[in-house]
């Protein structure tokens, strides 16, 4: 009964939003989000991972209390994203920088989220830091039908040894009975410099493009969300040349094309999700395939995108003033959230009377 009551309440509230927002018509709205949880590691040493180098494992003091507070902070943000419009937490959330499924279980079972009854899709990646991507979803709203993890095979330029990084996660399922596909990414970092590390992200983009092409070969009208911490800006070659997501106007996106709503936010507005050395980067993004851009809202369509950068997520002082209020800095826990802001899109579907 609890699940049914949650679903019904959400729909009634969203109909009120739609009535106000779109020419007096009624809509169901859902939030689809992505968040880098900044080194969400547990406090146990896993002999099969290099987790002892994680910030929480390198700290002195009561690490159990730090971990509990970190979990609470993560749950708060996830509960809040999109809530001012939908009056609900996101239906679907892509996640990066988590050590294992157990830390995600702690987050979704936090009192701030437990009544949403989130399910988890997670695979262990071979990443050398021991971090993974994942997806959580409200079971009353989304039903996964197929999940798979896709390996990104890279080699070090100098030693020719394998460079282990995060897999890409593909989840296909039904949002209120409607088929969608979500690809969750955490592309290789800029360690060693942007130019030197660029080929790794181009390779990651090619893997994402391969997954998109495969979905579109099976269904040219597939509704696809490509999300993640890409460690590249929307104007980089990985997006503009590989994924070909360089249109500022969604009206210009062709059949089987990909639209990046964050392109204009970065290029025109100078917005970002993470800061470093007095400059913003917009590494966290959600891209959508062309069928989500159609003007007919008889099924779920893209409505708008945003960066969730509420005041409580912004550092008010110190070295990182004005940037995301991170959890860890200089070997201590700062009672923050993440060094990245979350991103989100709203999808709408018209309700016929």
mmCIF file of N, CA, C and O in Angstrom, residues 51-141:
data_model
loop_
_atom_site.group_PDB
_atom_site.id
_atom_site.type_symbol
_atom_site.label_atom_id
_atom_site.label_comp_id
_atom_site.label_asym_id
_atom_site.label_seq_id
_atom_site.Cartn_x
_atom_site.Cartn_y
_atom_site.Cartn_z
ATOM 1 N N UNK A 51 41.321 1.233 -1.893
ATOM 2 C CA UNK A 51 40.446 2.145 -1.163
ATOM 3 C C UNK A 51 41.134 2.804 0.026
ATOM 4 O O UNK A 51 40.623 3.772 0.588
ATOM 5 N N UNK A 52 42.295 2.315 0.409
ATOM 6 C CA UNK A 52 42.986 2.923 1.532
ATOM 7 C C UNK A 52 43.468 4.339 1.198
ATOM 8 O O UNK A 52 43.822 5.110 2.093
ATOM 9 N N UNK A 53 43.483 4.692 -0.102
ATOM 10 C CA UNK A 53 43.868 6.042 -0.507
ATOM 11 C C UNK A 53 42.666 6.974 -0.605
ATOM 12 O O UNK A 53 42.816 8.122 -1.008
ATOM 13 N N UNK A 54 41.481 6.512 -0.238
ATOM 14 C CA UNK A 54 40.297 7.372 -0.274
ATOM 15 C C UNK A 54 40.371 8.375 0.872
ATOM 16 O O UNK A 54 40.987 8.102 1.907
ATOM 17 N N UNK A 55 39.765 9.558 0.716
ATOM 18 C CA UNK A 55 39.862 10.583 1.771
ATOM 19 C C UNK A 55 39.433 10.092 3.146
ATOM 20 O O UNK A 55 40.078 10.400 4.146
ATOM 21 N N UNK A 56 38.351 9.316 3.204
ATOM 22 C CA UNK A 56 37.849 8.907 4.516
ATOM 23 C C UNK A 56 38.793 7.917 5.188
ATOM 24 O O UNK A 56 38.918 7.904 6.417
ATOM 25 N N UNK A 57 39.482 7.085 4.401
ATOM 26 C CA UNK A 57 40.404 6.109 4.977
ATOM 27 C C UNK A 57 41.727 6.746 5.403
ATOM 28 O O UNK A 57 42.465 6.177 6.208
ATOM 29 N N UNK A 58 42.018 7.923 4.861
ATOM 30 C CA UNK A 58 43.264 8.607 5.203
ATOM 31 C C UNK A 58 43.108 9.537 6.397
ATOM 32 O O UNK A 58 44.079 10.123 6.859
ATOM 33 N N UNK A 59 41.883 9.672 6.902
ATOM 34 C CA UNK A 59 41.617 10.590 8.004
ATOM 35 C C UNK A 59 41.963 9.971 9.349
ATOM 36 O O UNK A 59 41.953 8.752 9.511
ATOM 37 N N UNK A 60 42.240 10.845 10.293
ATOM 38 C CA UNK A 60 42.359 10.442 11.691
ATOM 39 C C UNK A 60 41.043 10.757 12.395
ATOM 40 O O UNK A 60 40.261 11.590 11.948
ATOM 41 N N UNK A 61 40.792 10.105 13.515
ATOM 42 C CA UNK A 61 39.573 10.396 14.261
ATOM 43 C C UNK A 61 38.484 9.380 13.999
ATOM 44 O O UNK A 61 38.727 8.264 13.519
ATOM 45 N N UNK A 62 37.262 9.764 14.321
ATOM 46 C CA UNK A 62 36.110 8.866 14.255
ATOM 47 C C UNK A 62 35.573 8.816 12.821
ATOM 48 O O UNK A 62 34.667 9.567 12.448
ATOM 49 N N UNK A 63 36.133 7.938 12.025
ATOM 50 C CA UNK A 63 35.730 7.859 10.616
ATOM 51 C C UNK A 63 34.309 7.331 10.468
ATOM 52 O O UNK A 63 33.632 7.628 9.477
ATOM 53 N N UNK A 64 33.845 6.549 11.420
ATOM 54 C CA UNK A 64 32.468 6.043 11.348
ATOM 55 C C UNK A 64 31.467 7.203 11.413
ATOM 56 O O UNK A 64 30.472 7.227 10.681
ATOM 57 N N UNK A 65 31.717 8.165 12.276
ATOM 58 C CA UNK A 65 30.843 9.325 12.374
ATOM 59 C C UNK A 65 30.917 10.181 11.117
ATOM 60 O O UNK A 65 29.908 10.719 10.661
ATOM 61 N N UNK A 66 32.109 10.299 10.558
ATOM 62 C CA UNK A 66 32.271 11.041 9.309
ATOM 63 C C UNK A 66 31.469 10.373 8.195
ATOM 64 O O UNK A 66 30.765 11.035 7.424
ATOM 65 N N UNK A 67 31.577 9.048 8.124
ATOM 66 C CA UNK A 67 30.844 8.308 7.088
ATOM 67 C C UNK A 67 29.341 8.506 7.239
ATOM 68 O O UNK A 67 28.630 8.745 6.258
ATOM 69 N N UNK A 68 28.836 8.427 8.450
ATOM 70 C CA UNK A 68 27.402 8.598 8.684
ATOM 71 C C UNK A 68 26.942 9.982 8.231
ATOM 72 O O UNK A 68 25.887 10.126 7.612
ATOM 73 N N UNK A 69 27.734 10.999 8.541
ATOM 74 C CA UNK A 69 27.378 12.362 8.145
ATOM 75 C C UNK A 69 27.442 12.525 6.631
ATOM 76 O O UNK A 69 26.583 13.189 6.025
ATOM 77 N N UNK A 70 28.428 11.917 6.015
ATOM 78 C CA UNK A 70 28.543 11.965 4.554
ATOM 79 C C UNK A 70 27.312 11.349 3.903
ATOM 80 O O UNK A 70 26.749 11.903 2.946
ATOM 81 N N UNK A 71 26.867 10.219 4.400
ATOM 82 C CA UNK A 71 25.673 9.555 3.870
ATOM 83 C C UNK A 71 24.440 10.456 4.024
ATOM 84 O O UNK A 71 23.634 10.608 3.096
ATOM 85 N N UNK A 72 24.290 11.054 5.203
ATOM 86 C CA UNK A 72 23.154 11.961 5.445
ATOM 87 C C UNK A 72 23.174 13.122 4.449
ATOM 88 O O UNK A 72 22.138 13.497 3.880
ATOM 89 N N UNK A 73 24.358 13.696 4.224
ATOM 90 C CA UNK A 73 24.466 14.825 3.305
ATOM 91 C C UNK A 73 24.122 14.427 1.875
ATOM 92 O O UNK A 73 23.450 15.176 1.144
ATOM 93 N N UNK A 74 24.582 13.253 1.460
ATOM 94 C CA UNK A 74 24.271 12.787 0.114
ATOM 95 C C UNK A 74 22.771 12.552 -0.053
ATOM 96 O O UNK A 74 22.170 12.903 -1.081
ATOM 97 N N UNK A 75 22.156 11.951 0.949
ATOM 98 C CA UNK A 75 20.717 11.684 0.888
ATOM 99 C C UNK A 75 19.918 12.979 0.804
ATOM 100 O O UNK A 75 18.910 13.058 0.082
ATOM 101 N N UNK A 76 20.353 14.002 1.531
ATOM 102 C CA UNK A 76 19.650 15.289 1.500
ATOM 103 C C UNK A 76 19.617 15.858 0.087
ATOM 104 O O UNK A 76 18.567 16.288 -0.406
ATOM 105 N N UNK A 77 20.768 15.871 -0.572
ATOM 106 C CA UNK A 77 20.828 16.442 -1.921
ATOM 107 C C UNK A 77 19.956 15.643 -2.886
ATOM 108 O O UNK A 77 19.167 16.212 -3.656
ATOM 109 N N UNK A 78 20.083 14.329 -2.838
ATOM 110 C CA UNK A 78 19.306 13.486 -3.742
ATOM 111 C C UNK A 78 17.808 13.660 -3.517
ATOM 112 O O UNK A 78 17.020 13.626 -4.464
ATOM 113 N N UNK A 79 17.416 13.854 -2.276
ATOM 114 C CA UNK A 79 15.995 14.052 -1.971
ATOM 115 C C UNK A 79 15.483 15.385 -2.501
ATOM 116 O O UNK A 79 14.300 15.521 -2.844
ATOM 117 N N UNK A 80 16.380 16.379 -2.599
ATOM 118 C CA UNK A 80 15.961 17.737 -2.937
ATOM 119 C C UNK A 80 15.900 18.031 -4.426
ATOM 120 O O UNK A 80 15.156 18.926 -4.859
ATOM 121 N N UNK A 81 16.693 17.348 -5.237
ATOM 122 C CA UNK A 81 16.818 17.705 -6.654
ATOM 123 C C UNK A 81 15.452 17.652 -7.342
ATOM 124 O O UNK A 81 14.778 16.622 -7.335
ATOM 125 N N UNK A 82 15.062 18.756 -7.938
ATOM 126 C CA UNK A 82 13.815 18.815 -8.696
ATOM 127 C C UNK A 82 12.567 18.958 -7.874
ATOM 128 O O UNK A 82 11.469 19.108 -8.431
ATOM 129 N N UNK A 83 12.702 18.936 -6.571
ATOM 130 C CA UNK A 83 11.529 18.890 -5.696
ATOM 131 C C UNK A 83 10.671 20.151 -5.790
ATOM 132 O O UNK A 83 9.452 20.092 -5.635
ATOM 133 N N UNK A 84 11.280 21.295 -6.065
ATOM 134 C CA UNK A 84 10.519 22.543 -6.105
ATOM 135 C C UNK A 84 9.521 22.560 -7.252
ATOM 136 O O UNK A 84 8.540 23.290 -7.226
ATOM 137 N N UNK A 85 9.735 21.735 -8.270
ATOM 138 C CA UNK A 85 8.805 21.643 -9.394
ATOM 139 C C UNK A 85 7.908 20.419 -9.266
ATOM 140 O O UNK A 85 6.694 20.508 -9.385
ATOM 141 N N UNK A 86 8.492 19.265 -9.027
ATOM 142 C CA UNK A 86 7.726 18.015 -9.040
ATOM 143 C C UNK A 86 7.165 17.635 -7.679
ATOM 144 O O UNK A 86 6.334 16.739 -7.581
ATOM 145 N N UNK A 87 7.654 18.287 -6.621
ATOM 146 C CA UNK A 87 7.270 17.922 -5.248
ATOM 147 C C UNK A 87 7.586 16.455 -4.964
ATOM 148 O O UNK A 87 6.901 15.796 -4.191
ATOM 149 N N UNK A 88 8.644 15.993 -5.600
ATOM 150 C CA UNK A 88 9.082 14.613 -5.428
ATOM 151 C C UNK A 88 10.577 14.558 -5.707
ATOM 152 O O UNK A 88 11.114 15.418 -6.410
ATOM 153 N N UNK A 89 11.250 13.585 -5.161
ATOM 154 C CA UNK A 89 12.640 13.337 -5.518
ATOM 155 C C UNK A 89 12.706 12.787 -6.935
ATOM 156 O O UNK A 89 11.689 12.352 -7.491
ATOM 157 N N UNK A 90 13.876 12.783 -7.557
ATOM 158 C CA UNK A 90 13.966 12.303 -8.936
ATOM 159 C C UNK A 90 13.469 10.870 -9.102
ATOM 160 O O UNK A 90 13.669 10.023 -8.224
ATOM 161 N N UNK A 91 12.847 10.626 -10.232
ATOM 162 C CA UNK A 91 12.430 9.262 -10.566
ATOM 163 C C UNK A 91 13.645 8.380 -10.820
ATOM 164 O O UNK A 91 13.674 7.206 -10.446
ATOM 165 N N UNK A 92 14.680 8.976 -11.445
ATOM 166 C CA UNK A 92 15.891 8.248 -11.838
ATOM 167 C C UNK A 92 17.095 9.134 -11.548
ATOM 168 O O UNK A 92 17.082 10.325 -11.869
ATOM 169 N N UNK A 93 18.147 8.550 -10.960
ATOM 170 C CA UNK A 93 19.363 9.309 -10.661
ATOM 171 C C UNK A 93 20.583 8.479 -11.052
ATOM 172 O O UNK A 93 20.798 7.387 -10.514
ATOM 173 N N UNK A 94 21.393 8.999 -11.973
ATOM 174 C CA UNK A 94 22.692 8.413 -12.250
ATOM 175 C C UNK A 94 23.678 8.858 -11.187
ATOM 176 O O UNK A 94 23.625 9.996 -10.716
ATOM 177 N N UNK A 95 24.594 7.966 -10.826
ATOM 178 C CA UNK A 95 25.515 8.198 -9.715
ATOM 179 C C UNK A 95 26.939 7.873 -10.166
ATOM 180 O O UNK A 95 27.163 6.924 -10.918
ATOM 181 N N UNK A 96 27.903 8.660 -9.656
ATOM 182 C CA UNK A 96 29.315 8.288 -9.832
ATOM 183 C C UNK A 96 30.070 8.489 -8.526
ATOM 184 O O UNK A 96 29.584 9.121 -7.592
ATOM 185 N N UNK A 97 31.265 7.927 -8.490
ATOM 186 C CA UNK A 97 32.191 7.985 -7.340
ATOM 187 C C UNK A 97 31.618 7.325 -6.091
ATOM 188 O O UNK A 97 31.620 7.890 -4.997
ATOM 189 N N UNK A 98 31.159 6.091 -6.251
ATOM 190 C CA UNK A 98 30.778 5.268 -5.103
ATOM 191 C C UNK A 98 31.654 4.018 -5.102
ATOM 192 O O UNK A 98 32.000 3.486 -6.147
ATOM 193 N N UNK A 99 31.990 3.552 -3.896
ATOM 194 C CA UNK A 99 32.895 2.409 -3.798
ATOM 195 C C UNK A 99 32.211 1.096 -4.115
ATOM 196 O O UNK A 99 32.801 0.214 -4.745
ATOM 197 N N UNK A 100 30.968 0.944 -3.692
ATOM 198 C CA UNK A 100 30.291 -0.343 -3.851
ATOM 199 C C UNK A 100 28.782 -0.155 -3.664
ATOM 200 O O UNK A 100 28.306 0.951 -3.376
ATOM 201 N N UNK A 101 28.052 -1.236 -3.794
ATOM 202 C CA UNK A 101 26.596 -1.162 -3.662
ATOM 203 C C UNK A 101 26.179 -0.888 -2.221
ATOM 204 O O UNK A 101 25.121 -0.312 -1.965
ATOM 205 N N UNK A 102 27.021 -1.260 -1.267
ATOM 206 C CA UNK A 102 26.645 -1.119 0.144
ATOM 207 C C UNK A 102 26.534 0.347 0.555
ATOM 208 O O UNK A 102 25.649 0.709 1.340
ATOM 209 N N UNK A 103 27.400 1.198 0.034
ATOM 210 C CA UNK A 103 27.291 2.619 0.381
ATOM 211 C C UNK A 103 26.020 3.219 -0.215
ATOM 212 O O UNK A 103 25.383 4.092 0.384
ATOM 213 N N UNK A 104 25.629 2.740 -1.387
ATOM 214 C CA UNK A 104 24.375 3.199 -1.988
ATOM 215 C C UNK A 104 23.172 2.725 -1.186
ATOM 216 O O UNK A 104 22.187 3.455 -1.032
ATOM 217 N N UNK A 105 23.250 1.517 -0.681
ATOM 218 C CA UNK A 105 22.162 1.015 0.166
ATOM 219 C C UNK A 105 22.011 1.889 1.409
ATOM 220 O O UNK A 105 20.882 2.169 1.837
ATOM 221 N N UNK A 106 23.133 2.317 1.975
ATOM 222 C CA UNK A 106 23.054 3.207 3.136
ATOM 223 C C UNK A 106 22.390 4.535 2.771
ATOM 224 O O UNK A 106 21.596 5.080 3.549
ATOM 225 N N UNK A 107 22.695 5.056 1.590
ATOM 226 C CA UNK A 107 22.116 6.333 1.161
ATOM 227 C C UNK A 107 20.611 6.211 0.940
ATOM 228 O O UNK A 107 19.823 7.014 1.455
ATOM 229 N N UNK A 108 20.183 5.212 0.179
ATOM 230 C CA UNK A 108 18.758 5.122 -0.157
ATOM 231 C C UNK A 108 17.915 4.700 1.042
ATOM 232 O O UNK A 108 16.689 4.899 1.042
ATOM 233 N N UNK A 109 18.552 4.128 2.069
ATOM 234 C CA UNK A 109 17.829 3.762 3.288
ATOM 235 C C UNK A 109 17.892 4.840 4.362
ATOM 236 O O UNK A 109 17.362 4.652 5.465
ATOM 237 N N UNK A 110 18.522 5.971 4.045
ATOM 238 C CA UNK A 110 18.500 7.105 4.961
ATOM 239 C C UNK A 110 17.060 7.592 5.124
ATOM 240 O O UNK A 110 16.261 7.527 4.177
ATOM 241 N N UNK A 111 16.674 8.082 6.300
ATOM 242 C CA UNK A 111 15.292 8.539 6.517
ATOM 243 C C UNK A 111 14.798 9.577 5.517
ATOM 244 O O UNK A 111 13.597 9.678 5.264
ATOM 245 N N UNK A 112 15.712 10.334 4.917
ATOM 246 C CA UNK A 112 15.304 11.344 3.942
ATOM 247 C C UNK A 112 14.868 10.753 2.607
ATOM 248 O O UNK A 112 14.221 11.422 1.809
ATOM 249 N N UNK A 113 15.228 9.474 2.370
ATOM 250 C CA UNK A 113 14.932 8.840 1.084
ATOM 251 C C UNK A 113 14.166 7.531 1.207
ATOM 252 O O UNK A 113 13.613 7.055 0.209
ATOM 253 N N UNK A 114 14.129 6.937 2.384
ATOM 254 C CA UNK A 114 13.650 5.563 2.491
ATOM 255 C C UNK A 114 12.217 5.401 1.999
ATOM 256 O O UNK A 114 11.851 4.361 1.420
ATOM 257 N N UNK A 115 11.369 6.427 2.197
ATOM 258 C CA UNK A 115 9.979 6.289 1.764
ATOM 259 C C UNK A 115 9.827 6.340 0.260
ATOM 260 O O UNK A 115 8.756 6.021 -0.283
ATOM 261 N N UNK A 116 10.894 6.722 -0.469
ATOM 262 C CA UNK A 116 10.842 6.729 -1.938
ATOM 263 C C UNK A 116 11.072 5.339 -2.518
ATOM 264 O O UNK A 116 10.829 5.119 -3.701
ATOM 265 N N UNK A 117 11.566 4.430 -1.707
ATOM 266 C CA UNK A 117 11.756 3.031 -2.117
ATOM 267 C C UNK A 117 12.601 2.937 -3.388
ATOM 268 O O UNK A 117 12.168 2.400 -4.408
ATOM 269 N N UNK A 118 13.820 3.443 -3.306
ATOM 270 C CA UNK A 118 14.728 3.413 -4.461
ATOM 271 C C UNK A 118 15.337 2.028 -4.651
ATOM 272 O O UNK A 118 15.803 1.400 -3.703
ATOM 273 N N UNK A 119 15.341 1.579 -5.888
ATOM 274 C CA UNK A 119 16.103 0.404 -6.275
ATOM 275 C C UNK A 119 17.471 0.831 -6.782
ATOM 276 O O UNK A 119 17.702 2.012 -7.068
ATOM 277 N N UNK A 120 18.387 -0.125 -6.902
ATOM 278 C CA UNK A 120 19.773 0.169 -7.277
ATOM 279 C C UNK A 120 20.202 -0.740 -8.426
ATOM 280 O O UNK A 120 19.953 -1.949 -8.397
ATOM 281 N N UNK A 121 20.865 -0.148 -9.423
ATOM 282 C CA UNK A 121 21.560 -0.917 -10.457
ATOM 283 C C UNK A 121 23.036 -0.583 -10.330
ATOM 284 O O UNK A 121 23.435 0.590 -10.454
ATOM 285 N N UNK A 122 23.853 -1.586 -10.080
ATOM 286 C CA UNK A 122 25.275 -1.359 -9.836
ATOM 287 C C UNK A 122 26.079 -2.562 -10.300
ATOM 288 O O UNK A 122 25.675 -3.713 -10.111
ATOM 289 N N UNK A 123 27.215 -2.294 -10.927
ATOM 290 C CA UNK A 123 28.197 -3.319 -11.259
ATOM 291 C C UNK A 123 29.556 -2.854 -10.733
ATOM 292 O O UNK A 123 29.854 -1.658 -10.761
ATOM 293 N N UNK A 124 30.376 -3.784 -10.290
ATOM 294 C CA UNK A 124 31.735 -3.431 -9.897
ATOM 295 C C UNK A 124 32.569 -3.161 -11.142
ATOM 296 O O UNK A 124 32.622 -3.978 -12.067
ATOM 297 N N UNK A 125 33.217 -1.999 -11.168
ATOM 298 C CA UNK A 125 34.099 -1.638 -12.269
ATOM 299 C C UNK A 125 35.547 -1.993 -11.931
ATOM 300 O O UNK A 125 35.892 -2.114 -10.748
ATOM 301 N N UNK A 126 36.409 -2.103 -12.924
ATOM 302 C CA UNK A 126 37.823 -2.401 -12.659
ATOM 303 C C UNK A 126 38.641 -1.155 -12.350
ATOM 304 O O UNK A 126 39.867 -1.222 -12.324
ATOM 305 N N UNK A 127 37.992 -0.033 -12.096
ATOM 306 C CA UNK A 127 38.682 1.237 -11.888
ATOM 307 C C UNK A 127 39.779 1.113 -10.849
ATOM 308 O O UNK A 127 39.594 0.516 -9.777
ATOM 309 N N UNK A 128 40.927 1.720 -11.140
ATOM 310 C CA UNK A 128 42.083 1.583 -10.257
ATOM 311 C C UNK A 128 41.880 2.267 -8.906
ATOM 312 O O UNK A 128 42.519 1.901 -7.916
ATOM 313 N N UNK A 129 40.981 3.249 -8.839
ATOM 314 C CA UNK A 129 40.670 3.898 -7.563
ATOM 315 C C UNK A 129 39.565 3.169 -6.794
ATOM 316 O O UNK A 129 39.245 3.535 -5.666
ATOM 317 N N UNK A 130 38.948 2.191 -7.446
ATOM 318 C CA UNK A 130 37.906 1.438 -6.771
ATOM 319 C C UNK A 130 36.553 2.115 -6.759
ATOM 320 O O UNK A 130 35.719 1.813 -5.894
ATOM 321 N N UNK A 131 36.320 3.046 -7.704
ATOM 322 C CA UNK A 131 35.033 3.733 -7.741
ATOM 323 C C UNK A 131 34.204 3.276 -8.934
ATOM 324 O O UNK A 131 34.727 2.884 -9.971
ATOM 325 N N UNK A 132 32.886 3.345 -8.763
ATOM 326 C CA UNK A 132 31.949 2.842 -9.750
ATOM 327 C C UNK A 132 30.903 3.897 -10.098
ATOM 328 O O UNK A 132 30.746 4.899 -9.412
ATOM 329 N N UNK A 133 30.168 3.604 -11.175
ATOM 330 C CA UNK A 133 28.943 4.336 -11.480
ATOM 331 C C UNK A 133 27.768 3.439 -11.109
ATOM 332 O O UNK A 133 27.916 2.227 -10.913
ATOM 333 N N UNK A 134 26.590 4.039 -11.011
ATOM 334 C CA UNK A 134 25.394 3.287 -10.643
ATOM 335 C C UNK A 134 24.166 4.084 -11.057
ATOM 336 O O UNK A 134 24.267 5.225 -11.536
ATOM 337 N N UNK A 135 23.018 3.489 -10.866
ATOM 338 C CA UNK A 135 21.751 4.166 -11.104
ATOM 339 C C UNK A 135 20.779 3.761 -10.013
ATOM 340 O O UNK A 135 20.700 2.576 -9.649
ATOM 341 N N UNK A 136 20.072 4.745 -9.460
ATOM 342 C CA UNK A 136 19.000 4.449 -8.515
ATOM 343 C C UNK A 136 17.690 4.954 -9.100
ATOM 344 O O UNK A 136 17.675 5.896 -9.889
ATOM 345 N N UNK A 137 16.594 4.334 -8.707
ATOM 346 C CA UNK A 137 15.308 4.645 -9.331
ATOM 347 C C UNK A 137 14.185 4.357 -8.339
ATOM 348 O O UNK A 137 14.270 3.443 -7.518
ATOM 349 N N UNK A 138 13.136 5.153 -8.431
ATOM 350 C CA UNK A 138 11.950 4.908 -7.616
ATOM 351 C C UNK A 138 11.182 3.729 -8.238
ATOM 352 O O UNK A 138 10.733 3.801 -9.380
ATOM 353 N N UNK A 139 11.030 2.682 -7.461
ATOM 354 C CA UNK A 139 10.413 1.463 -7.978
ATOM 355 C C UNK A 139 8.965 1.680 -8.422
ATOM 356 O O UNK A 139 8.474 0.964 -9.301
ATOM 357 N N UNK A 140 8.293 2.649 -7.818
ATOM 358 C CA UNK A 140 6.910 2.918 -8.199
ATOM 359 C C UNK A 140 6.805 3.628 -9.542
ATOM 360 O O UNK A 140 5.727 3.669 -10.133
ATOM 361 N N UNK A 141 7.932 4.185 -10.019
ATOM 362 C CA UNK A 141 7.895 4.982 -11.248
ATOM 363 C C UNK A 141 8.662 4.355 -12.396
ATOM 364 O O UNK A 141 8.319 4.575 -13.564
#
